[in-house]
XYZ file of C-alpha atoms in Angstrom:
350
model
C -2.630 -42.373 30.107
C 1.215 -43.321 28.695
C 3.047 -41.187 28.615
C 5.646 -42.076 24.849
C 7.612 -38.260 25.312
C 10.608 -39.616 26.814
C 11.337 -42.352 23.976
C 11.954 -40.092 21.744
C 14.870 -37.989 21.003
C 14.921 -33.825 22.495
C 15.898 -32.769 18.919
C 12.335 -34.667 17.755
C 10.556 -33.387 20.948
C 11.140 -29.903 19.843
C 10.563 -29.461 16.253
C 7.347 -31.636 17.423
C 6.632 -28.654 19.733
C 7.099 -26.510 16.962
C 5.092 -27.627 14.540
C 2.054 -27.720 17.248
C 3.578 -23.994 17.413
C 3.492 -22.892 13.968
C -0.518 -24.723 13.382
C -1.758 -22.937 15.825
C -0.314 -18.996 14.509
C -1.132 -20.375 10.795
C -5.209 -21.673 11.922
C -5.080 -18.002 13.713
C -4.053 -16.415 11.312
C -6.468 -17.916 8.634
C -9.507 -17.639 10.689
C -8.546 -13.454 10.874
C -8.140 -13.462 7.286
C -11.168 -15.010 6.635
C -12.681 -13.033 9.396
C -11.340 -9.484 7.042
C -12.174 -10.817 4.213
C -15.737 -11.812 5.768
C -15.904 -8.021 8.021
C -14.490 -5.932 4.949
C -17.087 -2.426 4.852
C -15.878 -2.367 8.562
C -11.770 -3.551 8.221
C -11.318 -2.296 5.290
C -12.536 2.392 6.765
C -10.875 0.937 9.970
C -7.168 0.378 8.267
C -7.216 3.283 5.880
C -8.479 5.480 9.020
C -5.451 3.728 10.924
C -2.886 4.883 7.629
C -4.099 8.249 7.961
C -3.625 8.535 11.441
C -0.012 7.945 10.903
C 0.318 9.556 8.484
C -1.487 12.924 9.433
C -0.406 12.629 13.647
C 2.493 14.838 13.271
C 0.271 18.081 11.968
C -2.383 17.367 14.904
C 0.281 16.675 17.258
C 2.096 20.323 16.246
C -1.714 21.906 16.577
C -1.924 20.466 19.893
C 1.299 21.792 20.987
C 0.772 25.165 19.333
C -2.951 25.960 21.963
C -5.190 24.361 19.641
C -7.587 21.937 21.221
C -8.063 18.207 20.558
C -10.911 18.219 18.668
C -10.322 21.110 16.767
C -6.623 20.124 15.932
C -8.740 16.609 14.902
C -11.429 18.580 12.728
C -8.506 20.927 11.404
C -6.735 18.324 9.700
C -9.933 16.501 8.416
C -10.938 19.426 7.071
C -7.298 19.966 5.530
C -6.551 16.163 4.811
C -9.725 16.363 2.278
C -8.600 19.736 0.457
C -5.037 18.192 -0.068
C -6.965 14.639 -1.190
C -9.711 16.645 -3.004
C -8.232 19.063 -4.716
C -4.689 16.195 -5.684
C -8.063 13.826 -6.550
C -8.554 16.622 -9.326
C -5.816 17.152 -10.466
C -4.702 13.732 -11.387
C -8.572 12.848 -13.079
C -7.667 16.452 -14.252
C -4.615 15.682 -16.078
C -5.597 11.985 -17.290
C -8.582 13.738 -18.866
C -6.248 16.296 -20.883
C -4.317 13.646 -21.312
C -5.854 10.151 -21.590
C -6.653 10.007 -25.255
C -3.663 10.058 -26.172
C -2.122 7.787 -23.896
C -4.097 5.357 -24.950
C -4.106 6.419 -28.734
C -0.347 5.852 -28.145
C -0.832 2.805 -26.238
C -2.708 1.232 -28.985
C 0.131 2.184 -31.068
C 2.307 0.530 -29.983
C 0.109 -2.585 -29.321
C -0.702 -2.398 -32.723
C 3.530 -2.272 -33.596
C 4.224 -4.913 -30.871
C 1.223 -7.078 -32.742
C 2.623 -6.378 -36.233
C 6.674 -8.156 -35.249
C 4.943 -10.980 -32.666
C 0.920 -11.570 -33.212
C -1.109 -13.774 -33.925
C -1.940 -13.957 -38.207
C -5.442 -12.795 -39.390
C -5.270 -11.188 -35.649
C -5.863 -6.930 -35.035
C -7.356 -4.332 -32.656
C -9.572 -4.049 -35.347
C -10.702 -7.703 -35.637
C -11.051 -6.603 -31.498
C -12.824 -3.833 -31.971
C -15.493 -5.362 -34.058
C -15.808 -8.614 -32.444
C -16.425 -6.980 -28.810
C -19.601 -4.963 -29.941
C -20.612 -8.311 -30.997
C -20.921 -9.206 -27.246
C -22.097 -6.469 -26.660
C -25.203 -6.452 -29.255
C -25.039 -10.278 -27.441
C -24.760 -9.805 -23.821
C -26.339 -6.735 -23.578
C -28.605 -7.942 -19.826
C -25.456 -8.884 -18.586
C -23.310 -5.088 -19.629
C -26.924 -3.686 -17.406
C -26.157 -5.558 -14.756
C -22.952 -5.170 -14.834
C -23.285 -0.957 -14.709
C -25.782 -0.990 -12.118
C -23.527 -3.311 -9.904
C -20.722 -0.583 -10.479
C -22.793 2.366 -9.320
C -23.300 0.102 -6.291
C -19.306 -0.574 -5.854
C -18.739 3.699 -6.335
C -21.543 4.134 -3.779
C -20.056 1.337 -0.841
C -16.202 2.714 -1.917
C -18.075 6.160 -0.640
C -19.173 5.203 2.115
C -16.129 3.027 3.530
C -14.367 6.637 2.413
C -16.841 8.442 4.972
C -16.935 5.773 7.227
C -12.272 5.870 7.296
C -12.317 9.904 8.007
C -14.378 9.988 10.194
C -12.570 6.946 12.048
C -9.700 9.209 11.361
C -11.111 12.115 13.598
C -12.173 9.984 15.935
C -8.636 7.966 16.120
C -7.149 11.554 16.222
C -8.935 13.739 18.507
C -8.613 9.853 21.481
C -4.830 9.713 20.592
C -3.426 10.054 24.008
C -5.834 7.662 25.234
C -5.662 4.182 23.933
C -2.214 3.435 25.636
C -4.724 3.200 28.297
C -7.533 1.984 27.115
C -3.899 -0.467 25.256
C -3.136 -1.739 29.449
C -7.440 -1.730 30.296
C -7.605 -5.122 27.487
C -4.289 -6.779 28.265
C -3.426 -9.134 31.103
C -2.256 -7.220 34.143
C 1.762 -7.733 33.755
C 1.555 -7.736 29.755
C -0.101 -4.646 29.344
C 3.794 -2.573 29.298
C 4.782 -5.421 26.470
C 1.533 -4.215 24.061
C 1.970 -0.869 24.757
C 5.231 -0.972 23.578
C 4.487 -3.545 20.945
C 1.874 -1.345 18.931
C 3.709 2.045 18.840
C 6.088 0.211 17.563
C 3.387 -1.578 14.944
C 2.266 2.060 14.538
C 6.096 3.384 14.122
C 6.948 2.230 11.607
C 3.207 2.366 9.670
C 4.433 6.213 10.863
C 7.622 5.777 9.450
C 6.229 3.908 6.060
C 3.757 6.200 4.731
C 5.800 9.597 5.314
C 8.584 8.544 2.831
C 6.846 6.762 1.110
C 4.540 9.528 -0.200
C 7.717 11.644 -0.694
C 9.652 9.940 -2.504
C 6.601 9.039 -4.354
C 6.259 12.973 -5.360
C 10.237 13.195 -5.641
C 9.834 10.357 -8.150
C 6.514 11.715 -10.027
C 8.413 15.319 -10.785
C 11.362 14.150 -11.104
C 9.613 11.392 -14.304
C 7.019 14.049 -14.945
C 9.877 16.605 -15.811
C 11.970 14.492 -18.099
C 9.131 13.212 -19.845
C 8.051 17.350 -20.505
C 11.978 17.565 -21.558
C 11.423 14.853 -24.310
C 8.062 16.200 -25.605
C 6.045 12.849 -24.399
C 3.012 12.987 -24.310
C 0.182 13.384 -21.853
C 3.249 14.091 -19.346
C 1.335 14.777 -16.251
C -0.580 12.056 -16.198
C 1.946 9.847 -16.485
C 3.759 11.427 -13.503
C 0.177 11.282 -11.803
C -0.344 7.454 -12.125
C 3.932 7.024 -10.650
C 2.553 9.211 -7.611
C 0.050 6.281 -7.470
C 1.801 3.494 -8.064
C 4.480 4.558 -5.834
C 2.183 3.134 -2.820
C 3.360 0.158 -5.036
C 6.644 -1.044 -4.067
C 8.285 -2.624 -7.101
C 5.000 -3.586 -8.736
C 3.665 0.458 -9.101
C 7.222 1.470 -10.444
C 7.271 -1.196 -13.080
C 3.719 -1.168 -13.921
C 4.282 2.582 -14.209
C 7.111 3.031 -15.039
C 6.225 0.640 -18.479
C 3.470 2.574 -19.754
C 5.703 5.623 -20.162
C 7.783 4.084 -22.160
C 5.590 2.619 -24.551
C 3.750 5.873 -24.735
C 6.974 7.382 -25.972
C 7.432 4.779 -28.241
C 4.177 5.045 -29.738
C 4.712 8.404 -30.099
C 7.983 9.909 -30.509
C 10.027 6.914 -31.773
C 12.971 3.806 -30.385
C 15.258 6.869 -28.940
C 13.319 8.863 -27.210
C 11.552 6.021 -25.852
C 15.286 4.733 -24.865
C 15.370 8.226 -22.941
C 12.538 7.632 -21.025
C 14.245 4.405 -20.227
C 16.255 6.361 -19.243
C 14.333 8.170 -17.122
C 12.716 5.959 -14.950
C 16.149 3.136 -14.303
C 17.633 6.295 -13.529
C 14.375 8.030 -10.968
C 14.601 4.403 -10.071
C 17.948 4.276 -9.143
C 18.170 6.949 -7.622
C 14.994 5.890 -5.034
C 16.791 2.740 -4.315
C 19.910 3.841 -3.498
C 19.454 8.020 -2.254
C 16.082 8.381 -1.325
C 15.056 4.992 0.286
C 18.490 5.126 2.374
C 17.480 8.516 3.728
C 13.739 8.671 4.103
C 12.620 5.665 5.930
C 16.440 4.947 7.486
C 14.404 4.709 10.462
C 11.625 2.823 9.448
C 11.452 -1.192 9.563
C 13.850 -1.992 6.430
C 12.196 -4.881 4.667
C 13.992 -6.962 2.313
C 12.182 -7.134 -1.446
C 11.689 -10.849 -2.310
C 9.286 -10.203 1.782
C 7.455 -7.017 0.431
C 7.041 -8.974 -3.114
C 5.236 -11.620 -1.082
C 3.395 -9.378 1.335
C 2.172 -7.623 -1.988
C 0.763 -11.053 -3.583
C -0.949 -12.369 -1.291
C -2.396 -8.927 0.027
C -3.669 -9.108 -3.840
C -5.262 -12.329 -2.752
C -7.179 -11.486 0.207
C -8.358 -8.064 -0.603
C -7.287 -6.868 -4.435
C -5.934 -2.986 -5.358
C -6.784 -2.308 -1.874
C -4.753 -4.941 0.476
C -1.784 -4.758 -2.398
C -1.909 -0.935 -1.040
C -1.797 -2.682 2.666
C 0.256 -4.853 2.367
C 3.258 -3.393 2.537
C 2.560 -1.023 5.397
C 1.311 -3.758 7.696
C 3.356 -5.995 6.704
C 6.364 -2.920 8.506
C 3.722 -2.952 11.267
C 4.123 -6.667 11.292
C 7.936 -6.408 11.381
C 7.909 -3.766 14.310
C 6.480 -6.436 16.769
C 8.807 -8.231 15.842
C 11.780 -5.964 17.176
C 10.014 -5.429 19.975
C 9.779 -8.478 21.008
C 12.946 -9.467 20.437
C 15.082 -6.142 22.011
C 13.376 -7.477 25.135
C 13.553 -10.919 24.381
C 17.547 -9.934 24.362
C 16.882 -7.860 27.243
C 15.393 -10.162 29.759
C 18.658 -13.166 28.468
C 21.006 -10.411 28.183
C 22.834 -10.409 32.634
């Protein structure tokens, strides 16, 4: 078979080679995503366990350095995280239950005010409520099946949470063997590079998780204090919403801040809503110009456009869970790219 490649100019051959590489890599990534979606009940606990291990790794290492056996240290760490997360969930749920009615009522009032100015003529929330009751009476069987499916979803979620907790225990206990396992799985001459990339990716995720948790806590406390000073109803519940939303960069802060401003507008009036907006914006400025550079200065820095695209892709693949995992996984990918760039730059330098 005759080779026509010499007839093509060098730039065209380079372009064709890069196109082939991009298509091959895209196909591998696409197949990987399909497999992850297909085996989601097993993949999600593994990813959650990796995030939990990155967040709890410093505590486990401190216990090991203090002389505690690795198994006991991993067990103590898991018990501590169950106590902390359980207590935090209890506080958040209690706050939302206590102030949930106030928040919903305030949002309903705000929706009515907006409907009076911008809504369609002859349409009100009472009409929507009556239509909803009529639909519920017509499709009661569908609603019942929805409740059953909701119960099954809750059971599946609890099962994945338990599996993720067990995986956190094993990941923490056997973390000292991870490098040896990667070297054994990798080809002979690439073992060191694979271990270095894995460490850089894990350090990026570890820094992101610790930094985001601290920033989320500071944001929630500042906004809660500001809303309490302004006497906005449900301030503690709104602060809890801010804390949870901080794990979805930009989008979560925007949604939680908008809810806080709408509640202030409905219950306290336009002036207090402006003050609440000022509190939210001040906290966001503090986060963007002080907390992010100070706390996450040693982690992988990503452009906001990259973060938003990662969140959109995560939402398309796995919904809310995908939105939560998209940014740390992107940080891990950037860590791998940084390691490869550093290695090739060192190899090319004289």
